[in-house]
Amino acid sequence: MAGRSRNTPDQQPSEAEGLLPADYDLADLYGAQSGDEDPDDTAVLIPPIDLPSDAELAAAALAVPLISRVIALARWIAPHRAVDEHGDLGPEDRVRAARMLGAEDPDEDEVVEAMRAWALACDLDLVETGTTDDGAHVAIPGPDLDAVEAGEPAAVLGLWFEAAELVRELAAEAESVDPEVVEGGGSDDSEGLAEVEDAREQAAEILDEALHVLYETTAFAEPGAETVPLGVLAALLVVPDGQEPDEEMLGEITDLMVVLDPMLGDLAELGLVEHRPIDPDLFEEGSGEGEGAEAAEPVDTDRPLTEEDAARFGTVRLTPLGQYAVREWLLADGYDAPLIGDLADRDGPALLRALAENGQLFAEPELKNWVAARAPLDAARELLSGARGRDVQSPVRRYYCVLGLGEIGQDAAPAVAEVVDDPELGGLAREWLRARGADVAAAEREVALWRVVDSMAAVLLITAGEGGRLQALVADLPVTDNPASYFGEVWRVPHPMTVEVLEAVGELHLDRKVAKEARRAAVRARSLRAQG
């Protein structure tokens, strides 16, 4: 799956014009949601997700109406059924198939729907076609039918995922087809066919990017808040981070919404997404023509959009099955797409090392999962053990240790009390216990200063010095009216990150005198480090 696009297709549907009036406030449409940073593809961090079990996912797949029709057709033909040389059912069997799928008196559309399911069953090899020794063309159930009907998770998910890949490909293909090229062009119309192929690739890229964004949005969303207005999704693909959409961008958002809408509808048929399509009356309202324009109740652009207004512009939610599929596609493209609980079997030191290396996106849910699987006192001791050390990553390990102890709560107190005199953990332990009302003496001055440097180093490493967290810590430093005296103590602190912390204070502190003294102290600390 590709990185995010800032472009929309070259050929835009004319009906998209006016769907989003230029004076609409996009903030009303997508509220406070905003795009995440768009890192280089080689360093993209994918947030972790919490997937249901394979058995639950398989049950959800079997509940998808299209999948149930495919399975029913495969069983219906047993032990075999006649087909033509192309593997298609004859006219009478087509009607019988539609009737078997629930249509009492099948009309043409119901027969067509039945044959769509038949085609998918053949594509998935749940129905196999061939020729007998006497030349008859027949269809028989595929070898995986019994396992699928029995609900075996591996068989069901394998079948469903193969169907998802087909539908994903066909959705992009359907969106890119230009009827004038397909119907009007001859077999030698290479230029027209090349345009169709380019459009198909572009539609596929847009769909992949949209699914990637939905995956991230769903991972970060609060339970029950995973549904995304289609305008939000399109805006996340169009509007650069930190910018407000201008009139041109509004047009691109509208165009992209119209492109995505039918493709998401195709995916919804297989249960990848829950999708509410764009209200077709909006096109009538935008043009101000036709009966629909008079019959539809227009959206009042002089007031903020309600949830119902926004829903008329289309909504989409990635289902757990959709998360499963998108994760598989991300993994196939070389992304690291973790699951919450991937670190559950590691001990405390290994857990903290993994979080320190790349835990910004998933530390808290991973810690909750890890702590919940262990006795509180054992978990606390393991975390404290993993927090020791004076290597460069050790401040981050201690940072996540504190988060883990917070998850354990008061039950961790006996383990924390055991390390109050530890040279690396003593300041952390006394701080943690005193915050919870324990009768423990405050850390001595040297230990307290070490703890200050350690805490700032952790935030500096985690945030790479960006954002407001480090700025807030710098502003809250207990610097007296004599900063030279304070930093005269700090630069001597035997911490692996003393130099870097002092340099950060020198850069970020708003008091020029304090910043100057911090920079001087950093020079002295660097000299001390060079002396070994």
PDB file of C-alpha atoms in Angstrom, residues 117-374:
ATOM      1  CA  ALA A 117     -21.826 -14.763  -6.542  1.00  0.00           C
ATOM      2  CA  TRP A 118     -21.243 -17.662  -8.942  1.00  0.00           C
ATOM      3  CA  ALA A 119     -18.364 -15.838 -10.617  1.00  0.00           C
ATOM      4  CA  LEU A 120     -16.793 -15.123  -7.245  1.00  0.00           C
ATOM      5  CA  ALA A 121     -17.216 -18.747  -6.167  1.00  0.00           C
ATOM      6  CA  CYS A 122     -15.350 -19.819  -9.308  1.00  0.00           C
ATOM      7  CA  ASP A 123     -12.635 -17.198  -8.800  1.00  0.00           C
ATOM      8  CA  LEU A 124     -12.124 -18.456  -5.255  1.00  0.00           C
ATOM      9  CA  ASP A 125     -12.015 -22.112  -6.396  1.00  0.00           C
ATOM     10  CA  LEU A 126     -14.916 -22.903  -4.120  1.00  0.00           C
ATOM     11  CA  VAL A 127     -16.503 -24.061  -7.371  1.00  0.00           C
ATOM     12  CA  GLU A 128     -14.289 -25.895  -9.819  1.00  0.00           C
ATOM     13  CA  THR A 129     -15.190 -26.471 -13.468  1.00  0.00           C
ATOM     14  CA  GLY A 130     -13.846 -29.019 -15.917  1.00  0.00           C
ATOM     15  CA  THR A 131     -14.639 -31.563 -18.588  1.00  0.00           C
ATOM     16  CA  THR A 132     -15.527 -35.208 -18.036  1.00  0.00           C
ATOM     17  CA  ASP A 133     -14.105 -38.093 -20.066  1.00  0.00           C
ATOM     18  CA  ASP A 134     -17.148 -38.031 -22.310  1.00  0.00           C
ATOM     19  CA  GLY A 135     -16.756 -34.311 -23.021  1.00  0.00           C
ATOM     20  CA  ALA A 136     -19.429 -32.914 -20.692  1.00  0.00           C
ATOM     21  CA  HIS A 137     -18.726 -29.599 -18.952  1.00  0.00           C
ATOM     22  CA  VAL A 138     -19.450 -29.758 -15.228  1.00  0.00           C
ATOM     23  CA  ALA A 139     -18.920 -27.824 -12.015  1.00  0.00           C
ATOM     24  CA  ILE A 140     -18.121 -29.478  -8.690  1.00  0.00           C
ATOM     25  CA  PRO A 141     -17.521 -28.147  -5.150  1.00  0.00           C
ATOM     26  CA  GLY A 142     -13.921 -27.165  -4.451  1.00  0.00           C
ATOM     27  CA  PRO A 143     -11.772 -29.086  -1.975  1.00  0.00           C
ATOM     28  CA  ASP A 144     -11.957 -26.404   0.725  1.00  0.00           C
ATOM     29  CA  LEU A 145     -15.742 -26.296   0.926  1.00  0.00           C
ATOM     30  CA  ASP A 146     -16.064 -28.726   3.837  1.00  0.00           C
ATOM     31  CA  ALA A 147     -13.494 -26.849   5.933  1.00  0.00           C
ATOM     32  CA  VAL A 148     -15.131 -23.515   5.157  1.00  0.00           C
ATOM     33  CA  GLU A 149     -18.612 -24.788   6.006  1.00  0.00           C
ATOM     34  CA  ALA A 150     -17.229 -26.225   9.249  1.00  0.00           C
ATOM     35  CA  GLY A 151     -15.990 -22.749  10.144  1.00  0.00           C
ATOM     36  CA  GLU A 152     -12.296 -23.667  10.365  1.00  0.00           C
ATOM     37  CA  PRO A 153     -10.671 -20.250  10.913  1.00  0.00           C
ATOM     38  CA  ALA A 154      -7.695 -20.768   8.597  1.00  0.00           C
ATOM     39  CA  ALA A 155      -9.899 -21.959   5.729  1.00  0.00           C
ATOM     40  CA  VAL A 156     -12.538 -19.262   6.192  1.00  0.00           C
ATOM     41  CA  LEU A 157     -10.076 -16.384   6.552  1.00  0.00           C
ATOM     42  CA  GLY A 158      -8.049 -17.666   3.611  1.00  0.00           C
ATOM     43  CA  LEU A 159     -11.176 -17.692   1.455  1.00  0.00           C
ATOM     44  CA  TRP A 160     -12.382 -14.298   2.689  1.00  0.00           C
ATOM     45  CA  PHE A 161      -9.004 -12.621   2.252  1.00  0.00           C
ATOM     46  CA  GLU A 162      -8.699 -13.916  -1.303  1.00  0.00           C
ATOM     47  CA  ALA A 163     -12.152 -12.479  -1.978  1.00  0.00           C
ATOM     48  CA  ALA A 164     -11.082  -9.181  -0.395  1.00  0.00           C
ATOM     49  CA  GLU A 165      -8.102  -8.935  -2.731  1.00  0.00           C
ATOM     50  CA  LEU A 166     -10.337  -9.559  -5.735  1.00  0.00           C
ATOM     51  CA  VAL A 167     -12.935  -7.008  -4.644  1.00  0.00           C
ATOM     52  CA  ARG A 168     -10.244  -4.440  -3.889  1.00  0.00           C
ATOM     53  CA  GLU A 169      -8.838  -4.872  -7.399  1.00  0.00           C
ATOM     54  CA  LEU A 170     -12.237  -4.840  -9.095  1.00  0.00           C
ATOM     55  CA  ALA A 171     -13.371  -1.752  -7.160  1.00  0.00           C
ATOM     56  CA  ALA A 172     -10.472   0.266  -8.572  1.00  0.00           C
ATOM     57  CA  GLU A 173     -11.032  -1.180 -12.027  1.00  0.00           C
ATOM     58  CA  ALA A 174     -14.721  -0.276 -12.035  1.00  0.00           C
ATOM     59  CA  GLU A 175     -13.984   3.287 -10.906  1.00  0.00           C
ATOM     60  CA  SER A 176     -11.431   3.813 -13.699  1.00  0.00           C
ATOM     61  CA  VAL A 177     -13.408   2.457 -16.646  1.00  0.00           C
ATOM     62  CA  ASP A 178     -14.273   5.106 -19.229  1.00  0.00           C
ATOM     63  CA  PRO A 179     -17.357   3.903 -21.135  1.00  0.00           C
ATOM     64  CA  GLU A 180     -16.416   5.950 -24.195  1.00  0.00           C
ATOM     65  CA  VAL A 181     -13.097   4.160 -24.441  1.00  0.00           C
ATOM     66  CA  VAL A 182     -14.484   0.702 -23.702  1.00  0.00           C
ATOM     67  CA  GLU A 183     -17.547   0.968 -25.950  1.00  0.00           C
ATOM     68  CA  GLY A 184     -16.328   3.346 -28.642  1.00  0.00           C
ATOM     69  CA  GLY A 185     -12.721   2.282 -29.037  1.00  0.00           C
ATOM     70  CA  GLY A 186     -11.571  -0.557 -31.199  1.00  0.00           C
ATOM     71  CA  SER A 187      -9.109  -3.269 -30.266  1.00  0.00           C
ATOM     72  CA  ASP A 188      -6.310  -1.132 -31.686  1.00  0.00           C
ATOM     73  CA  ASP A 189      -7.172   1.882 -29.528  1.00  0.00           C
ATOM     74  CA  SER A 190      -3.948   1.500 -27.539  1.00  0.00           C
ATOM     75  CA  GLU A 191      -3.922   5.125 -26.431  1.00  0.00           C
ATOM     76  CA  GLY A 192      -7.423   4.900 -24.964  1.00  0.00           C
ATOM     77  CA  LEU A 193      -6.684   1.598 -23.252  1.00  0.00           C
ATOM     78  CA  ALA A 194      -3.481   3.043 -21.804  1.00  0.00           C
ATOM     79  CA  GLU A 195      -5.516   5.904 -20.339  1.00  0.00           C
ATOM     80  CA  VAL A 196      -7.881   3.406 -18.756  1.00  0.00           C
ATOM     81  CA  GLU A 197      -4.955   1.474 -17.277  1.00  0.00           C
ATOM     82  CA  ASP A 198      -3.411   4.666 -15.896  1.00  0.00           C
ATOM     83  CA  ALA A 199      -6.769   5.601 -14.386  1.00  0.00           C
ATOM     84  CA  ARG A 200      -7.078   2.122 -12.855  1.00  0.00           C
ATOM     85  CA  GLU A 201      -3.648   2.395 -11.248  1.00  0.00           C
ATOM     86  CA  GLN A 202      -4.488   5.842  -9.925  1.00  0.00           C
ATOM     87  CA  ALA A 203      -7.814   4.675  -8.505  1.00  0.00           C
ATOM     88  CA  ALA A 204      -6.087   1.689  -6.867  1.00  0.00           C
ATOM     89  CA  GLU A 205      -3.496   3.994  -5.307  1.00  0.00           C
ATOM     90  CA  ILE A 206      -6.175   6.334  -3.968  1.00  0.00           C
ATOM     91  CA  LEU A 207      -8.101   3.422  -2.478  1.00  0.00           C
ATOM     92  CA  ASP A 208      -4.981   2.004  -0.833  1.00  0.00           C
ATOM     93  CA  GLU A 209      -4.080   5.383   0.636  1.00  0.00           C
ATOM     94  CA  ALA A 210      -7.603   5.823   1.958  1.00  0.00           C
ATOM     95  CA  LEU A 211      -7.525   2.392   3.587  1.00  0.00           C
ATOM     96  CA  HIS A 212      -4.155   3.183   5.152  1.00  0.00           C
ATOM     97  CA  VAL A 213      -5.553   6.396   6.657  1.00  0.00           C
ATOM     98  CA  LEU A 214      -8.680   4.580   7.864  1.00  0.00           C
ATOM     99  CA  TYR A 215      -6.477   1.958   9.499  1.00  0.00           C
ATOM    100  CA  GLU A 216      -4.561   4.600  11.442  1.00  0.00           C
ATOM    101  CA  THR A 217      -7.703   6.551  12.305  1.00  0.00           C
ATOM    102  CA  THR A 218      -9.445   3.439  13.612  1.00  0.00           C
ATOM    103  CA  ALA A 219      -6.391   2.450  15.662  1.00  0.00           C
ATOM    104  CA  PHE A 220      -6.350   5.816  17.450  1.00  0.00           C
ATOM    105  CA  ALA A 221     -10.122   6.247  17.783  1.00  0.00           C
ATOM    106  CA  GLU A 222     -11.959   5.783  21.048  1.00  0.00           C
ATOM    107  CA  PRO A 223     -14.272   2.751  21.074  1.00  0.00           C
ATOM    108  CA  GLY A 224     -17.480   3.646  19.270  1.00  0.00           C
ATOM    109  CA  ALA A 225     -15.907   6.618  17.493  1.00  0.00           C
ATOM    110  CA  GLU A 226     -14.345   4.789  14.542  1.00  0.00           C
ATOM    111  CA  THR A 227     -16.790   6.117  11.923  1.00  0.00           C
ATOM    112  CA  VAL A 228     -15.209   8.781   9.699  1.00  0.00           C
ATOM    113  CA  PRO A 229     -17.102  11.275   7.528  1.00  0.00           C
ATOM    114  CA  LEU A 230     -16.081  10.842   3.914  1.00  0.00           C
ATOM    115  CA  GLY A 231     -15.069  14.500   3.847  1.00  0.00           C
ATOM    116  CA  VAL A 232     -12.597  13.851   6.676  1.00  0.00           C
ATOM    117  CA  LEU A 233     -11.072  10.947   4.827  1.00  0.00           C
ATOM    118  CA  ALA A 234     -10.707  12.953   1.632  1.00  0.00           C
ATOM    119  CA  ALA A 235      -9.332  15.971   3.520  1.00  0.00           C
ATOM    120  CA  LEU A 236      -6.667  13.848   5.199  1.00  0.00           C
ATOM    121  CA  LEU A 237      -5.494  12.821   1.736  1.00  0.00           C
ATOM    122  CA  VAL A 238      -5.626  16.296   0.197  1.00  0.00           C
ATOM    123  CA  VAL A 239      -4.797  18.916   2.819  1.00  0.00           C
ATOM    124  CA  PRO A 240      -1.142  19.154   3.916  1.00  0.00           C
ATOM    125  CA  ASP A 241      -0.605  18.832   7.643  1.00  0.00           C
ATOM    126  CA  GLY A 242      -1.036  22.075   9.535  1.00  0.00           C
ATOM    127  CA  GLN A 243      -2.862  23.880   6.727  1.00  0.00           C
ATOM    128  CA  GLU A 244      -6.449  24.990   6.370  1.00  0.00           C
ATOM    129  CA  PRO A 245      -8.178  23.930   3.146  1.00  0.00           C
ATOM    130  CA  ASP A 246      -8.513  26.718   0.578  1.00  0.00           C
ATOM    131  CA  GLU A 247     -11.165  26.871  -2.136  1.00  0.00           C
ATOM    132  CA  GLU A 248      -9.100  24.793  -4.551  1.00  0.00           C
ATOM    133  CA  MET A 249      -8.576  22.125  -1.910  1.00  0.00           C
ATOM    134  CA  LEU A 250     -12.303  22.055  -1.197  1.00  0.00           C
ATOM    135  CA  GLY A 251     -12.844  21.178  -4.843  1.00  0.00           C
ATOM    136  CA  GLU A 252     -10.216  18.427  -4.650  1.00  0.00           C
ATOM    137  CA  ILE A 253     -11.832  17.063  -1.494  1.00  0.00           C
ATOM    138  CA  THR A 254     -15.201  16.954  -3.228  1.00  0.00           C
ATOM    139  CA  ASP A 255     -13.749  15.194  -6.261  1.00  0.00           C
ATOM    140  CA  LEU A 256     -11.966  12.669  -4.088  1.00  0.00           C
ATOM    141  CA  MET A 257     -15.126  11.976  -2.082  1.00  0.00           C
ATOM    142  CA  VAL A 258     -16.960  11.153  -5.303  1.00  0.00           C
ATOM    143  CA  VAL A 259     -14.140   8.856  -6.442  1.00  0.00           C
ATOM    144  CA  LEU A 260     -13.934   7.020  -3.113  1.00  0.00           C
ATOM    145  CA  ASP A 261     -17.678   6.635  -2.546  1.00  0.00           C
ATOM    146  CA  PRO A 262     -18.413   3.801  -5.016  1.00  0.00           C
ATOM    147  CA  MET A 263     -15.166   1.977  -4.267  1.00  0.00           C
ATOM    148  CA  LEU A 264     -15.950   1.939  -0.557  1.00  0.00           C
ATOM    149  CA  GLY A 265     -19.419   0.693  -1.428  1.00  0.00           C
ATOM    150  CA  ASP A 266     -17.843  -2.288  -3.191  1.00  0.00           C
ATOM    151  CA  LEU A 267     -15.682  -3.049  -0.155  1.00  0.00           C
ATOM    152  CA  ALA A 268     -18.721  -2.800   2.118  1.00  0.00           C
ATOM    153  CA  GLU A 269     -20.331  -5.667   0.225  1.00  0.00           C
ATOM    154  CA  LEU A 270     -17.582  -7.948   1.519  1.00  0.00           C
ATOM    155  CA  GLY A 271     -17.598  -6.552   5.057  1.00  0.00           C
ATOM    156  CA  LEU A 272     -14.299  -4.633   4.931  1.00  0.00           C
ATOM    157  CA  VAL A 273     -16.053  -1.390   5.777  1.00  0.00           C
ATOM    158  CA  GLU A 274     -19.391  -0.099   6.935  1.00  0.00           C
ATOM    159  CA  HIS A 275     -20.305   2.581   4.445  1.00  0.00           C
ATOM    160  CA  ARG A 276     -23.055   5.136   4.137  1.00  0.00           C
ATOM    161  CA  PRO A 277     -22.918   6.528   0.588  1.00  0.00           C
ATOM    162  CA  ILE A 278     -23.165  10.161  -0.374  1.00  0.00           C
ATOM    163  CA  ASP A 279     -26.785  11.285  -0.499  1.00  0.00           C
ATOM    164  CA  PRO A 280     -27.534  11.561  -4.257  1.00  0.00           C
ATOM    165  CA  ASP A 281     -29.873  14.498  -3.560  1.00  0.00           C
ATOM    166  CA  LEU A 282     -26.787  16.563  -2.727  1.00  0.00           C
ATOM    167  CA  PHE A 283     -25.815  16.553  -6.388  1.00  0.00           C
ATOM    168  CA  GLU A 284     -29.253  17.871  -7.264  1.00  0.00           C
ATOM    169  CA  GLU A 285     -28.982  20.550  -4.582  1.00  0.00           C
ATOM    170  CA  GLY A 286     -25.558  21.575  -5.817  1.00  0.00           C
ATOM    171  CA  SER A 287     -26.752  22.025  -9.392  1.00  0.00           C
ATOM    172  CA  GLY A 288     -30.135  23.461  -8.444  1.00  0.00           C
ATOM    173  CA  GLU A 289     -31.755  21.521 -11.264  1.00  0.00           C
ATOM    174  CA  GLY A 290     -34.282  18.714 -11.548  1.00  0.00           C
ATOM    175  CA  GLU A 291     -37.081  17.423  -9.409  1.00  0.00           C
ATOM    176  CA  GLY A 292     -34.649  16.231  -6.750  1.00  0.00           C
ATOM    177  CA  ALA A 293     -33.541  19.787  -6.137  1.00  0.00           C
ATOM    178  CA  GLU A 294     -37.078  20.798  -5.226  1.00  0.00           C
ATOM    179  CA  ALA A 295     -37.902  17.671  -3.272  1.00  0.00           C
ATOM    180  CA  ALA A 296     -34.723  17.490  -1.211  1.00  0.00           C
ATOM    181  CA  GLU A 297     -34.359  19.557   1.921  1.00  0.00           C
ATOM    182  CA  PRO A 298     -31.234  21.648   1.400  1.00  0.00           C
ATOM    183  CA  VAL A 299     -28.442  21.906   3.937  1.00  0.00           C
ATOM    184  CA  ASP A 300     -28.416  25.317   5.601  1.00  0.00           C
ATOM    185  CA  THR A 301     -24.893  26.634   5.098  1.00  0.00           C
ATOM    186  CA  ASP A 302     -25.430  29.429   7.631  1.00  0.00           C
ATOM    187  CA  ARG A 303     -25.289  27.046  10.581  1.00  0.00           C
ATOM    188  CA  PRO A 304     -22.798  24.400  11.731  1.00  0.00           C
ATOM    189  CA  LEU A 305     -23.348  20.981  10.211  1.00  0.00           C
ATOM    190  CA  THR A 306     -25.157  18.482  12.395  1.00  0.00           C
ATOM    191  CA  GLU A 307     -24.184  14.810  12.509  1.00  0.00           C
ATOM    192  CA  GLU A 308     -27.079  14.065  10.177  1.00  0.00           C
ATOM    193  CA  ASP A 309     -25.887  16.733   7.726  1.00  0.00           C
ATOM    194  CA  ALA A 310     -22.381  15.308   7.764  1.00  0.00           C
ATOM    195  CA  ALA A 311     -23.704  11.783   7.246  1.00  0.00           C
ATOM    196  CA  ARG A 312     -25.363  12.909   4.019  1.00  0.00           C
ATOM    197  CA  PHE A 313     -21.858  13.509   2.676  1.00  0.00           C
ATOM    198  CA  GLY A 314     -21.065   9.858   3.321  1.00  0.00           C
ATOM    199  CA  THR A 315     -19.416   8.013   6.183  1.00  0.00           C
ATOM    200  CA  VAL A 316     -17.147   4.997   6.453  1.00  0.00           C
ATOM    201  CA  ARG A 317     -15.871   2.749   9.225  1.00  0.00           C
ATOM    202  CA  LEU A 318     -13.197   0.099   8.897  1.00  0.00           C
ATOM    203  CA  THR A 319     -14.511  -3.132  10.409  1.00  0.00           C
ATOM    204  CA  PRO A 320     -12.341  -5.651  12.304  1.00  0.00           C
ATOM    205  CA  LEU A 321     -12.317  -7.718   9.112  1.00  0.00           C
ATOM    206  CA  GLY A 322     -11.182  -4.607   7.282  1.00  0.00           C
ATOM    207  CA  GLN A 323      -8.421  -4.038   9.815  1.00  0.00           C
ATOM    208  CA  TYR A 324      -7.335  -7.639   9.333  1.00  0.00           C
ATOM    209  CA  ALA A 325      -7.162  -7.246   5.556  1.00  0.00           C
ATOM    210  CA  VAL A 326      -5.420  -3.862   5.549  1.00  0.00           C
ATOM    211  CA  ARG A 327      -2.864  -5.131   8.041  1.00  0.00           C
ATOM    212  CA  GLU A 328      -2.092  -8.079   5.773  1.00  0.00           C
ATOM    213  CA  TRP A 329      -1.611  -5.691   2.842  1.00  0.00           C
ATOM    214  CA  LEU A 330       0.624  -3.426   4.929  1.00  0.00           C
ATOM    215  CA  LEU A 331       2.747  -6.387   6.002  1.00  0.00           C
ATOM    216  CA  ALA A 332       3.015  -7.543   2.392  1.00  0.00           C
ATOM    217  CA  ASP A 333       4.303  -4.082   1.471  1.00  0.00           C
ATOM    218  CA  GLY A 334       7.034  -4.267   4.095  1.00  0.00           C
ATOM    219  CA  TYR A 335       5.452  -2.197   6.860  1.00  0.00           C
ATOM    220  CA  ASP A 336       5.754  -3.180  10.501  1.00  0.00           C
ATOM    221  CA  ALA A 337       2.111  -3.351  11.566  1.00  0.00           C
ATOM    222  CA  PRO A 338       2.113  -4.521  15.189  1.00  0.00           C
ATOM    223  CA  LEU A 339      -0.705  -6.048  17.164  1.00  0.00           C
ATOM    224  CA  ILE A 340      -1.397  -5.084  20.747  1.00  0.00           C
ATOM    225  CA  GLY A 341      -0.075  -7.980  22.795  1.00  0.00           C
ATOM    226  CA  ASP A 342       2.874  -8.787  20.520  1.00  0.00           C
ATOM    227  CA  LEU A 343       5.155  -8.240  23.533  1.00  0.00           C
ATOM    228  CA  ALA A 344       2.998 -10.112  26.046  1.00  0.00           C
ATOM    229  CA  ASP A 345       5.343 -13.098  26.339  1.00  0.00           C
ATOM    230  CA  ARG A 346       8.502 -11.058  26.977  1.00  0.00           C
ATOM    231  CA  ASP A 347       9.940 -10.440  30.416  1.00  0.00           C
ATOM    232  CA  GLY A 348      10.103  -6.968  31.906  1.00  0.00           C
ATOM    233  CA  PRO A 349      13.580  -6.013  30.637  1.00  0.00           C
ATOM    234  CA  ALA A 350      12.798  -7.228  27.110  1.00  0.00           C
ATOM    235  CA  LEU A 351       9.461  -5.401  27.145  1.00  0.00           C
ATOM    236  CA  LEU A 352      11.062  -2.103  28.149  1.00  0.00           C
ATOM    237  CA  ARG A 353      13.844  -2.501  25.582  1.00  0.00           C
ATOM    238  CA  ALA A 354      11.279  -3.021  22.837  1.00  0.00           C
ATOM    239  CA  LEU A 355       9.231  -0.022  23.934  1.00  0.00           C
ATOM    240  CA  ALA A 356      12.337   2.153  24.155  1.00  0.00           C
ATOM    241  CA  GLU A 357      13.285   1.233  20.593  1.00  0.00           C
ATOM    242  CA  ASN A 358       9.913   1.986  19.031  1.00  0.00           C
ATOM    243  CA  GLY A 359       7.125   2.298  21.536  1.00  0.00           C
ATOM    244  CA  GLN A 360       5.776   5.789  21.035  1.00  0.00           C
ATOM    245  CA  LEU A 361       2.601   4.589  19.309  1.00  0.00           C
ATOM    246  CA  PHE A 362       1.707   1.582  21.390  1.00  0.00           C
ATOM    247  CA  ALA A 363       3.394   1.776  24.801  1.00  0.00           C
ATOM    248  CA  GLU A 364       0.294   2.332  26.921  1.00  0.00           C
ATOM    249  CA  PRO A 365      -1.932  -0.398  25.437  1.00  0.00           C
ATOM    250  CA  GLU A 366       1.006  -2.796  25.365  1.00  0.00           C
ATOM    251  CA  LEU A 367       1.831  -2.081  29.002  1.00  0.00           C
ATOM    252  CA  LYS A 368      -1.809  -2.550  30.014  1.00  0.00           C
ATOM    253  CA  ASN A 369      -1.922  -5.887  28.229  1.00  0.00           C
ATOM    254  CA  TRP A 370       1.422  -7.006  29.705  1.00  0.00           C
ATOM    255  CA  VAL A 371       0.578  -5.997  33.280  1.00  0.00           C
ATOM    256  CA  ALA A 372      -2.865  -7.609  33.150  1.00  0.00           C
ATOM    257  CA  ALA A 373      -1.293 -11.015  32.448  1.00  0.00           C
ATOM    258  CA  ARG A 374       0.916 -11.005  35.557  1.00  0.00           C
TER     259      ARG A 374
END
